[in-house]
CSV table of C-alpha atoms in Angstrom, one decimal:
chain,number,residue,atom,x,y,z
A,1,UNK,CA,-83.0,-46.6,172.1
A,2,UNK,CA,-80.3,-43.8,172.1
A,3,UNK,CA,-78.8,-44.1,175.5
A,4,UNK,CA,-77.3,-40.9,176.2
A,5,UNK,CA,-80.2,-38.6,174.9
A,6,UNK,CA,-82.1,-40.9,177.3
A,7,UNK,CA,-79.9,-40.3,180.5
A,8,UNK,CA,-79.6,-36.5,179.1
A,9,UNK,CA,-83.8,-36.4,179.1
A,10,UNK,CA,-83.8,-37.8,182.9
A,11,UNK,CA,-81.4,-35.7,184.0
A,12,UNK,CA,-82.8,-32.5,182.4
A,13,UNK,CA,-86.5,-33.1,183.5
A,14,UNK,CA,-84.8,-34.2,187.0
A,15,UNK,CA,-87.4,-31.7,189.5
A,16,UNK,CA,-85.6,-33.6,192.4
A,17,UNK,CA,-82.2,-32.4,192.0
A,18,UNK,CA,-81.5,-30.3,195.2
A,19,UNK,CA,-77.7,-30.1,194.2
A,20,UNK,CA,-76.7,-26.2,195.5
A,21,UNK,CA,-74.2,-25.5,192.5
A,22,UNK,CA,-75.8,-26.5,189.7
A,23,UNK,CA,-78.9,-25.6,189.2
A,24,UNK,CA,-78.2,-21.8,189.4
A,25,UNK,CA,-75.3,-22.3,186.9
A,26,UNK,CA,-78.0,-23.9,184.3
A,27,UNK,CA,-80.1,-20.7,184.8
A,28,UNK,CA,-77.6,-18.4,184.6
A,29,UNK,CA,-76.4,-20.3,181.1
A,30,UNK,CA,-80.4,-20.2,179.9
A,31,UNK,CA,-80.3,-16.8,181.1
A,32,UNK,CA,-76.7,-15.6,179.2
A,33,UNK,CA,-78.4,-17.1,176.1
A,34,UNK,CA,-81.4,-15.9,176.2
A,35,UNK,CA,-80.1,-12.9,176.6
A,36,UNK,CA,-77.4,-13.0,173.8
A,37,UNK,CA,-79.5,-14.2,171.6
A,38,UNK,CA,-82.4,-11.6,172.5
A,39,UNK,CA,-79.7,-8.4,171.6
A,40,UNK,CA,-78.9,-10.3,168.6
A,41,UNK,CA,-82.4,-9.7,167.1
A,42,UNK,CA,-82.9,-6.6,168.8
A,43,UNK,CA,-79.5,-5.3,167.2
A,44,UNK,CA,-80.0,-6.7,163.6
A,45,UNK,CA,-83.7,-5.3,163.5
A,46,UNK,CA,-82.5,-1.8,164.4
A,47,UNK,CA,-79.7,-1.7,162.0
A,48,UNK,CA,-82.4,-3.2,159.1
A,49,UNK,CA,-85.0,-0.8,159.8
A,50,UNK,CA,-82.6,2.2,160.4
A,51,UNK,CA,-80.8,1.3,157.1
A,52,UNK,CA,-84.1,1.4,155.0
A,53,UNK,CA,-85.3,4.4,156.9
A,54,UNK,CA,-82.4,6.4,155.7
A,55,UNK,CA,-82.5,4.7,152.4
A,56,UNK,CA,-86.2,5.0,151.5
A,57,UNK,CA,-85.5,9.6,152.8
A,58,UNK,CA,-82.6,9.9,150.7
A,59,UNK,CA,-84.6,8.2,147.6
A,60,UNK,CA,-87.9,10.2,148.3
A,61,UNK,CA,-86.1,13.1,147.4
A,62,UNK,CA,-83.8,11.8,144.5
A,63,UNK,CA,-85.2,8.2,143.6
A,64,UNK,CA,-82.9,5.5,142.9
A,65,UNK,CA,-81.5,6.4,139.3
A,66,UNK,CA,-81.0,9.8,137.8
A,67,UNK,CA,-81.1,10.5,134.2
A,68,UNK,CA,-79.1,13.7,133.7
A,69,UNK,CA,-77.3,15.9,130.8
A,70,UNK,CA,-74.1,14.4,130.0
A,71,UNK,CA,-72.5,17.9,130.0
A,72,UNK,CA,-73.8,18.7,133.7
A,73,UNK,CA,-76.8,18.9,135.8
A,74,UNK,CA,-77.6,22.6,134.9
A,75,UNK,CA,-78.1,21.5,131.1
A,76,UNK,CA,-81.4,20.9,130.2
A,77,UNK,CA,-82.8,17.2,128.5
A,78,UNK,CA,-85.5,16.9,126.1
A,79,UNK,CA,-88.1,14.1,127.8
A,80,UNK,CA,-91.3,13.2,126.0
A,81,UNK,CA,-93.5,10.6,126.9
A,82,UNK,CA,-91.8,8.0,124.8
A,83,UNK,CA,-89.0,9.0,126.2
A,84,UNK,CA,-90.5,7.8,129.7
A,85,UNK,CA,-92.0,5.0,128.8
A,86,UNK,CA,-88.4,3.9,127.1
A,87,UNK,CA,-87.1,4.3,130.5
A,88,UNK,CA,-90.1,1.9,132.0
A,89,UNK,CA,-89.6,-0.5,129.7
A,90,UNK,CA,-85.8,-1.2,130.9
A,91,UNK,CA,-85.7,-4.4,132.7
A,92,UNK,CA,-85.7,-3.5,136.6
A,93,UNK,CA,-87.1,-0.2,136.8
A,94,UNK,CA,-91.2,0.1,137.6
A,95,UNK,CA,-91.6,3.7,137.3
A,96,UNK,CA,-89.9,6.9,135.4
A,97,UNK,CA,-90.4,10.9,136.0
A,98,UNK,CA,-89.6,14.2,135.0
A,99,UNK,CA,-88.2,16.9,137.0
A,100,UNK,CA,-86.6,20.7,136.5
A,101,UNK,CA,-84.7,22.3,139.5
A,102,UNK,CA,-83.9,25.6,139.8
A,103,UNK,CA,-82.7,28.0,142.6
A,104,UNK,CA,-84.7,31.3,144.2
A,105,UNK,CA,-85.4,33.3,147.0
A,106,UNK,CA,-88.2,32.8,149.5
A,107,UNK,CA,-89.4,36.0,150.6
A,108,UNK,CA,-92.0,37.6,153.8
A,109,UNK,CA,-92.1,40.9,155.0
A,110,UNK,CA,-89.4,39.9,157.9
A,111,UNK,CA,-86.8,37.9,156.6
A,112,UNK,CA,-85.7,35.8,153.3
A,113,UNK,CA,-84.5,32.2,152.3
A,114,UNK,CA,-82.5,30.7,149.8
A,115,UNK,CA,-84.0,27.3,148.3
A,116,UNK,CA,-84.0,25.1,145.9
A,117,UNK,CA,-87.2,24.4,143.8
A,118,UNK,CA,-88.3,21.5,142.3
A,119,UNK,CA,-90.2,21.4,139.6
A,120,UNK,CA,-92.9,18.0,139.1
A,121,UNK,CA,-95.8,17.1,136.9
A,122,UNK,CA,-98.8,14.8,137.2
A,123,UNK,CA,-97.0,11.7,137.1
A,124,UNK,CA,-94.7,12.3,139.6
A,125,UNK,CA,-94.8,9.6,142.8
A,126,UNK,CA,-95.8,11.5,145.7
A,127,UNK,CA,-95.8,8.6,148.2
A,128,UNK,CA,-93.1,9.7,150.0
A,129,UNK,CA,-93.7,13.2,150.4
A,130,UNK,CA,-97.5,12.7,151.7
A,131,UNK,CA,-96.0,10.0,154.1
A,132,UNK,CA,-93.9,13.0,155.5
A,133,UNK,CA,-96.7,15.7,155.4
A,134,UNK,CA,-97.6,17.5,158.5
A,135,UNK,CA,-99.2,20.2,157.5
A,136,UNK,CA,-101.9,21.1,154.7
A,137,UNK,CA,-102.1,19.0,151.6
A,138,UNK,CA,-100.6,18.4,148.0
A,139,UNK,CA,-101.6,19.9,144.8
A,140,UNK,CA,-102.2,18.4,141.8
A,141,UNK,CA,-98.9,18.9,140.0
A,142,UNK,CA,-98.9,19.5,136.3
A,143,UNK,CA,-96.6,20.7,133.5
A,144,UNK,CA,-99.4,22.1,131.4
A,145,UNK,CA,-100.4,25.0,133.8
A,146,UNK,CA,-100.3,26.7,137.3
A,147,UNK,CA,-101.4,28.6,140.0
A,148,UNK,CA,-98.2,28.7,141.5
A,149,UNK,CA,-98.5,26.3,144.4
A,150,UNK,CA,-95.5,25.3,146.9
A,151,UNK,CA,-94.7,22.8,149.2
A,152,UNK,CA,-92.5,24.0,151.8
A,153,UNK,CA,-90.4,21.7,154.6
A,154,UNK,CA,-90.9,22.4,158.3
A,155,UNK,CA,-87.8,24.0,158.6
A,156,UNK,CA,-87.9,26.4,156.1
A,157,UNK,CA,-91.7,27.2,157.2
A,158,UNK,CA,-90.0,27.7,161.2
A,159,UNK,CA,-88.0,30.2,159.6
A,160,UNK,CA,-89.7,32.4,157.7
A,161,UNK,CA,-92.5,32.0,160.1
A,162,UNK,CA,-95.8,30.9,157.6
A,163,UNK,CA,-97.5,28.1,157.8
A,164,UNK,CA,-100.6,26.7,155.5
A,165,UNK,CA,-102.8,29.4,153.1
A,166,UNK,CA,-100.0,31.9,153.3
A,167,UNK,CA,-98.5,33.6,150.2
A,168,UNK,CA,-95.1,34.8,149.6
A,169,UNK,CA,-92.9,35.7,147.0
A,170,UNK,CA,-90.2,34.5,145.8
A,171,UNK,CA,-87.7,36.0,143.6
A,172,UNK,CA,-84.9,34.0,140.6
A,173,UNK,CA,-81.9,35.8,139.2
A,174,UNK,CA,-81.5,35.7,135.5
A,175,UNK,CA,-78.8,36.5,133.0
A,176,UNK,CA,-80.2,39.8,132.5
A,177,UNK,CA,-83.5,40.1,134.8
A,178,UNK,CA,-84.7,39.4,138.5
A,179,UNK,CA,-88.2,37.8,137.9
A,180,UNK,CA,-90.8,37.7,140.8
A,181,UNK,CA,-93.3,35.0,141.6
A,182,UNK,CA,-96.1,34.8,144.4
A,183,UNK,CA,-96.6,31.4,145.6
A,184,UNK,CA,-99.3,29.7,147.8
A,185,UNK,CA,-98.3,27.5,150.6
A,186,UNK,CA,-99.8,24.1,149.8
A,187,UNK,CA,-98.5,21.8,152.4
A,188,UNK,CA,-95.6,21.4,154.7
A,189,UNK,CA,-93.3,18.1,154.9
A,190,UNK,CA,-90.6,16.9,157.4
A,191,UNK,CA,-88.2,14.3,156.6
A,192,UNK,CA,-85.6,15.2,159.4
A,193,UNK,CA,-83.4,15.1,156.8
A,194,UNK,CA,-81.4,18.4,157.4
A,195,UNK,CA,-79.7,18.5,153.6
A,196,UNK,CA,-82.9,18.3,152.2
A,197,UNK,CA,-85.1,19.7,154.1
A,198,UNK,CA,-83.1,22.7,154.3
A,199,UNK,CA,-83.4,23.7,150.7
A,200,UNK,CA,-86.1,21.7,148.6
A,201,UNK,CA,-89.6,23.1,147.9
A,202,UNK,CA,-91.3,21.4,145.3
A,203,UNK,CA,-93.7,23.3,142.8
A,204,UNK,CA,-95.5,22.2,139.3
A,205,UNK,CA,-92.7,21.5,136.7
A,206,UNK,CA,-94.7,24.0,134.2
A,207,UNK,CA,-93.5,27.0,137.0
A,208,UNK,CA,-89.5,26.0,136.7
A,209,UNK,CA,-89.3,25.2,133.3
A,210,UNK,CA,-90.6,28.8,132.6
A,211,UNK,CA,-88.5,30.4,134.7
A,212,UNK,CA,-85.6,28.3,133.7
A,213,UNK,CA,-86.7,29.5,130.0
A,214,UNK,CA,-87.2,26.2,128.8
A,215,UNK,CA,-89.7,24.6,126.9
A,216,UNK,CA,-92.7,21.9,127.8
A,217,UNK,CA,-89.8,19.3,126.6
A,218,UNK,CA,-87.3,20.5,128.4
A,219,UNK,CA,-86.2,19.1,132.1
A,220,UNK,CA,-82.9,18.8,134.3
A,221,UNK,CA,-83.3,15.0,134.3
A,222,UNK,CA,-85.8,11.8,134.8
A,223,UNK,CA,-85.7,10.1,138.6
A,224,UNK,CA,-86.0,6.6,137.9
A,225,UNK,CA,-87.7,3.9,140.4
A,226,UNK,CA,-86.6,0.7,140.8
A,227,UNK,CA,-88.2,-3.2,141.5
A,228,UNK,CA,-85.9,-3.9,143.8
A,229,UNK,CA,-83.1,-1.9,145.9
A,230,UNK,CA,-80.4,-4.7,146.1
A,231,UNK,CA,-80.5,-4.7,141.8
A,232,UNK,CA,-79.6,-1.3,142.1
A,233,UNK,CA,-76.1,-1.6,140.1
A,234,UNK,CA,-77.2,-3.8,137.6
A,235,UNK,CA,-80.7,-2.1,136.7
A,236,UNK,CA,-78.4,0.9,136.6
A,237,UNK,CA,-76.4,-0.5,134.1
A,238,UNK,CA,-79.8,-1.8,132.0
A,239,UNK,CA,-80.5,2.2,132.0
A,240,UNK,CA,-76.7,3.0,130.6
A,241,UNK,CA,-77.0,1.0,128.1
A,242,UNK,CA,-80.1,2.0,126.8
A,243,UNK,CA,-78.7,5.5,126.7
A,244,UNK,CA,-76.0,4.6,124.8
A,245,UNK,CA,-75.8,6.1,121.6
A,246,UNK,CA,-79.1,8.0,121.5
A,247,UNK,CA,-79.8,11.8,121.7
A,248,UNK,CA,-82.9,13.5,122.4
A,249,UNK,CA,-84.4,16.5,120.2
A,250,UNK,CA,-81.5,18.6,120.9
A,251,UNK,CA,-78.7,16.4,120.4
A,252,UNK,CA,-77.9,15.8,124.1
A,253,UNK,CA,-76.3,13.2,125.5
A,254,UNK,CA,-77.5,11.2,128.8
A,255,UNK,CA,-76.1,9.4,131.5
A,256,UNK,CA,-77.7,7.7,135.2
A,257,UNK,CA,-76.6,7.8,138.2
A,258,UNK,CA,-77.8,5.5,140.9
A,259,UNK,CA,-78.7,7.3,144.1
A,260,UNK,CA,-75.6,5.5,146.1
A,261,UNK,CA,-73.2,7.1,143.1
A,262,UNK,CA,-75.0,10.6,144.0
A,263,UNK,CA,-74.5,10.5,147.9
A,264,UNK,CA,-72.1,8.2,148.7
A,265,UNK,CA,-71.0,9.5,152.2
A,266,UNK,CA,-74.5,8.5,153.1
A,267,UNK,CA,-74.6,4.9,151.9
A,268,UNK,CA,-71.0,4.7,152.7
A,269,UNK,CA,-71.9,5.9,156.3
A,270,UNK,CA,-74.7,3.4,156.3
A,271,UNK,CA,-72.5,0.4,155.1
A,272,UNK,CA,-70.4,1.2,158.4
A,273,UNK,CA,-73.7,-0.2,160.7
A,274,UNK,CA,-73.0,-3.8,158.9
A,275,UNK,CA,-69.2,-4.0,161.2
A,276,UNK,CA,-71.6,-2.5,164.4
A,277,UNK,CA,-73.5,-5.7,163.8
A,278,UNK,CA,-70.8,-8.4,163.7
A,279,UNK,CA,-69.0,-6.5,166.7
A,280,UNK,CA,-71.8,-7.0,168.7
A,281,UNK,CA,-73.2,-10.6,167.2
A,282,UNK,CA,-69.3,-11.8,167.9
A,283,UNK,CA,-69.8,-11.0,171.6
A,284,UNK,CA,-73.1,-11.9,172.5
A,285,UNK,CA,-72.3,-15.4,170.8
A,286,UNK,CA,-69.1,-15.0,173.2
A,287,UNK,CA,-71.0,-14.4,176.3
A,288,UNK,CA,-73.8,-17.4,175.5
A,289,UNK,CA,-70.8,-19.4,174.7
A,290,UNK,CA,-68.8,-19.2,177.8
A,291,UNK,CA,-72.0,-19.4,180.2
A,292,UNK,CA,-72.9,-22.8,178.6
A,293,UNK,CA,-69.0,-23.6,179.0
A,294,UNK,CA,-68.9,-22.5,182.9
A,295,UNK,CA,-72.2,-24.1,183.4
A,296,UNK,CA,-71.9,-27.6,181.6
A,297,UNK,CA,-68.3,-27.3,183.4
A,298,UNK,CA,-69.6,-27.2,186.6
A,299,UNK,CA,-72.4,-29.5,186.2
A,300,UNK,CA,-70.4,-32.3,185.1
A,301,UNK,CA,-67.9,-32.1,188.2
A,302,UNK,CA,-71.3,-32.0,190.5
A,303,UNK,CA,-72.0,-35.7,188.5
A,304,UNK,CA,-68.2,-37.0,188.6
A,305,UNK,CA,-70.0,-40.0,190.5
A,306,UNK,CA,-72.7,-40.5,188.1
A,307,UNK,CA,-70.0,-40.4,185.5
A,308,UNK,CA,-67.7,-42.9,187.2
A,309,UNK,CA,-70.9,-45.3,187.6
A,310,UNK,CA,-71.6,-45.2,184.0
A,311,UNK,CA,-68.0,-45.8,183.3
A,312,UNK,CA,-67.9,-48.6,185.5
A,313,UNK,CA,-71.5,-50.2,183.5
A,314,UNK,CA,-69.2,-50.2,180.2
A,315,UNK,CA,-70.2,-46.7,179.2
A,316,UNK,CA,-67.8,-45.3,176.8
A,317,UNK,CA,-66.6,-41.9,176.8
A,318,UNK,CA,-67.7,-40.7,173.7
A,319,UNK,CA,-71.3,-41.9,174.6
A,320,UNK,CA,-70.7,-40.1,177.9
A,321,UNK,CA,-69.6,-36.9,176.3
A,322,UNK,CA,-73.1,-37.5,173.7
A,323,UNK,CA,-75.0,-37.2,176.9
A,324,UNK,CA,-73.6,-33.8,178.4
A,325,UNK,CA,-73.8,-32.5,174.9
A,326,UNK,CA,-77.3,-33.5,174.4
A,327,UNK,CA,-78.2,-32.2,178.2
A,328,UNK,CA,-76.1,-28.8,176.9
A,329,UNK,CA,-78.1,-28.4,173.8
A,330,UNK,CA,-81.1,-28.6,175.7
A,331,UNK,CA,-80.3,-26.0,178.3
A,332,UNK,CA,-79.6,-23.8,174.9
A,333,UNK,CA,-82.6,-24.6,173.2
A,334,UNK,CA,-84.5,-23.4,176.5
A,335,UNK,CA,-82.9,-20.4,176.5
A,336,UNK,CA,-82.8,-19.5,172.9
A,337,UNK,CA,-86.6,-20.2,173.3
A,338,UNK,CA,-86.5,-17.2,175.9
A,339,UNK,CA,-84.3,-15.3,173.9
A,340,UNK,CA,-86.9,-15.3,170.8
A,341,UNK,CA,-90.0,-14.4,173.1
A,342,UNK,CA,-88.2,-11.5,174.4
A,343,UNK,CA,-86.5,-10.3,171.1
A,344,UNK,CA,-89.0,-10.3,168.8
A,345,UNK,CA,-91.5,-9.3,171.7
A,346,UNK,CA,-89.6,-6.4,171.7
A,347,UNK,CA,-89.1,-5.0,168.4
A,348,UNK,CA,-92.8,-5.8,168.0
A,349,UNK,CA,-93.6,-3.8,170.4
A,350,UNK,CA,-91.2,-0.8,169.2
A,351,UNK,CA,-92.8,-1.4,165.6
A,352,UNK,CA,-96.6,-1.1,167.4
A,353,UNK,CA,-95.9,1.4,170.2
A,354,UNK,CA,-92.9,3.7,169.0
A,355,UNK,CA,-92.2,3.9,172.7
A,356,UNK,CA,-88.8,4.1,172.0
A,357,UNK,CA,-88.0,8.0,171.0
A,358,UNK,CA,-84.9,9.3,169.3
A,359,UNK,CA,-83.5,13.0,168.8
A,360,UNK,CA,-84.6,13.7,164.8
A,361,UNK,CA,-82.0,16.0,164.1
A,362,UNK,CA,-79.4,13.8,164.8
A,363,UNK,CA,-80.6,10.1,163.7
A,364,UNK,CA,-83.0,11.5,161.2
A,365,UNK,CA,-85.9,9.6,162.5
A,366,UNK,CA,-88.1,10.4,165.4
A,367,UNK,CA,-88.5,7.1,166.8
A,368,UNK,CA,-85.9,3.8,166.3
A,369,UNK,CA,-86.8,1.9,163.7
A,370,UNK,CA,-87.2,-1.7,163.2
A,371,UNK,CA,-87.4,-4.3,161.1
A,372,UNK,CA,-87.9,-8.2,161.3
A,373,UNK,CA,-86.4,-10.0,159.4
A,374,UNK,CA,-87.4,-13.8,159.2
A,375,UNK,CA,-84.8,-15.4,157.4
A,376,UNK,CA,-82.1,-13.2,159.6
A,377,UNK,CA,-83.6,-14.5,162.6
A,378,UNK,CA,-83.2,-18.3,161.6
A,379,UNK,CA,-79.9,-17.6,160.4
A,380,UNK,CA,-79.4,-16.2,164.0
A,381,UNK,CA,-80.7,-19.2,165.8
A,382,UNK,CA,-78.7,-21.4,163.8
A,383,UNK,CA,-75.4,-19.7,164.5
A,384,UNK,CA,-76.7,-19.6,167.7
A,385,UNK,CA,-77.1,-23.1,168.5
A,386,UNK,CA,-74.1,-24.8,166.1
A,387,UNK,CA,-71.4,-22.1,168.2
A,388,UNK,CA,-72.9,-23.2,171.3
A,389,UNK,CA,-72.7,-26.8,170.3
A,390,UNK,CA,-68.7,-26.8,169.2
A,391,UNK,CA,-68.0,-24.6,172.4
A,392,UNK,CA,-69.8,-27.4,174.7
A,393,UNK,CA,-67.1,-29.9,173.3
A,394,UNK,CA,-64.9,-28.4,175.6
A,395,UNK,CA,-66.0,-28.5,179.0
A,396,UNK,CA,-66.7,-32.4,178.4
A,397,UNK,CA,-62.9,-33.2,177.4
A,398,UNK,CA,-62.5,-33.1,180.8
A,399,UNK,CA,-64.7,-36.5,180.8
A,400,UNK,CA,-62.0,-37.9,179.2
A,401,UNK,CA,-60.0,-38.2,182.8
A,402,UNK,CA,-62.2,-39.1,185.0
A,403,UNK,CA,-61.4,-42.8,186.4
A,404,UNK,CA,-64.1,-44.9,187.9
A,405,UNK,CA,-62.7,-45.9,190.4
A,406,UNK,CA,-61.5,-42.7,192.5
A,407,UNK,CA,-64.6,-41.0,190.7
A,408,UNK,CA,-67.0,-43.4,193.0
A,409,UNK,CA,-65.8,-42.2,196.4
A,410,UNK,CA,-65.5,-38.3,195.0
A,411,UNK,CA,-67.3,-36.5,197.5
């Protein structure tokens, strides 16, 4: 039999324990932990789900590697479907597309807009822009033919005041000429992402090529998807070294960029969340910490007498001290118990509900995001309970000076 988790069992299922002190200060340490350990998950599920929010917006727009003209992004690339399925084939990446930006003038009979417009073709992935569409629907993009279609952000529709069905002009300075095209609103997006949504329209890649005065060959680069985010550097580095060496039709040279390399104040900005976390997981450990030190501190003077008795049976100290530190881990296991339930309760119920709203044009996202993590939260619970169990060593030095004798008339 193991003598102290046995006295540690009786005295933690003890329902006749009337003792005034005690009893609040072992709920108020279930209570600190539950609660430390509850903002623990809470805080690392918002910081997950608000770091691959951002993450997946920014690489909607830009995926995770760009394949660009080695001279500079306004150079054109010769792509051919070879060319794509070279890309594919580079360990890492799971899907490769063309693209052709070029800048215009958005045009109504009230007011005009600078933009961006993107050029796509058929097998572009447009997952992530019909996640984000409010309004209307996407074309069929191609790079063959057109009937001028558009897809416009919410912002830029707000400003130019059109909406869905609407058809507007819009207008691209040449070398020589000023060339006029009338586009049909498609659809309408919104991201929240104020760079983007500010400036990108997205159109079939056959309309920019032509007014870029390119060929059906010619793009400004290949967006690159990737298997998985946290292989970013190396599969970027697979794609590098396939380029190596090789020119397309024209002679051109290529190089990748991963999406981090391209806007690194955002990832940087995001990598600045990961010291938010251990600020806050430091003191919540703290605070569950020094309730389980006040409250196994005061529960072993209230039982200075039942210590002296044990003492006085032979009891050793260090089997005494096994006892308060199995009755202390059980107090923590309640409460980490509590702390789970009310966690993960919540973030499910943020995940479910969204009842939980947050100013777009400042956090990007409408609602705060979260994510569970299930290896996270074990790794939680275990630092949890190991911190809690080194702290509880100290309360029960002070077993160590406790004599029998006086200990058995303590009052």
């Amino acid at each position: 039999m193991n003598f102290p988790l046995f006295i540690a069992k009786r005295i933690y299922s003890d329902k006749g324990d009337r003792r005034k002190v005690s009893r609040p200060a072992i709920r108020i340490a279930t209570i600190g932990v539950a609660i430390g350990l509850a903002v623990m998950i809470i805080t690392v599920s918002v910081v997950l789900g608000f770091k691959h929010a951002i993450r997946e917006k920014v690489a909607g727009f830009g995926s995770h590697i760009q394949v660009y003209n080695v001279q500079a992004t306004g150079y054109p690339i010769c792509i051919n479907d070879s060319t794509l399925a070279a890309y594919e084939a580079v360990e890492g990446v799971r899907h490769a597309e063309r693209f052709a930006m070029t800048q215009g003038i958005l045009k109504t009979d009230e007011d005009f807009l600078g933009v961006m417009l993107k050029g796509i073709g058929q097998e572009y992935d447009t997952t992530f822009i019909s996640e984000n569409l409010v309004e209307g629907s996407l074309p069929q993009f191609s790079d063959k033919k057109t009937k001028y279609p558009l897809v416009i952000s919410k912002s830029i529709a707000k400003k130019l005041r059109v909406k869905t069905g609407d058809k507007l002009f819009a207008y691209f300075i040449g070398q020589d000429d000023v060339r006029a095209r009338r586009f049909t609103i498609c659809g309408i997006y919104q991201t929240n992402m104020k760079r983007f949504d500010d400036q990108i329209c997205l159109t079939d890649l056959y309309v920019t090529q032509r007014l870029n005065g390119w060929d059906s060959l010619q793009c400004s680069g290949a967006e690159l998807l990737v298997n998985d985010f946290e292989q970013l550097k190396p599969t970027n580095m697979n794609v590098l070294r396939e380029l190596k060496g090789q020119t397309d039709r024209d002679g051109n040279t290529s190089v990748s960029y991963s999406i981090t390399e391209v806007y690194p104040q955002v990832f940087s900005w995001l990598e600045l969340l990961d010291v938010n976390v251990w600020i806050i997981l430091g003191l919540m450990v703290s605070l569950a910490g020094f309730t389980m030190i006040s409250g196994l501190l005061i529960i072993i003077l209230e039982r200075t007498q039942m210590i002296g008795i044990l003492k006085a049976l032979g009891a050793g100290n260090g089997s005494i001290i096994s006892t308060f530190m199995y009755y202390g881990i059980m107090i923590t296991g309640r409460g980490m118990l509590w702390g789970n339930v009310l966690g993960i309760g919540l973030v499910l119920l943020q995940q479910y509900t969204g009842i939980i709203t947050l100013d777009a044009q400042t956090y990007y996202v409408s609602e705060a995001p979260m994510e569970l993590n299930p290896l996270l939260i074990l790794l939680i619970n275990l630092q949890t309970i190991m911190s809690c169990a080194v702290v509880l060593l100290l309360p029960c030095i002070l077993i160590l000076f406790i004599h029998p004798a006086r200990s058995m008339h303590y009052e």
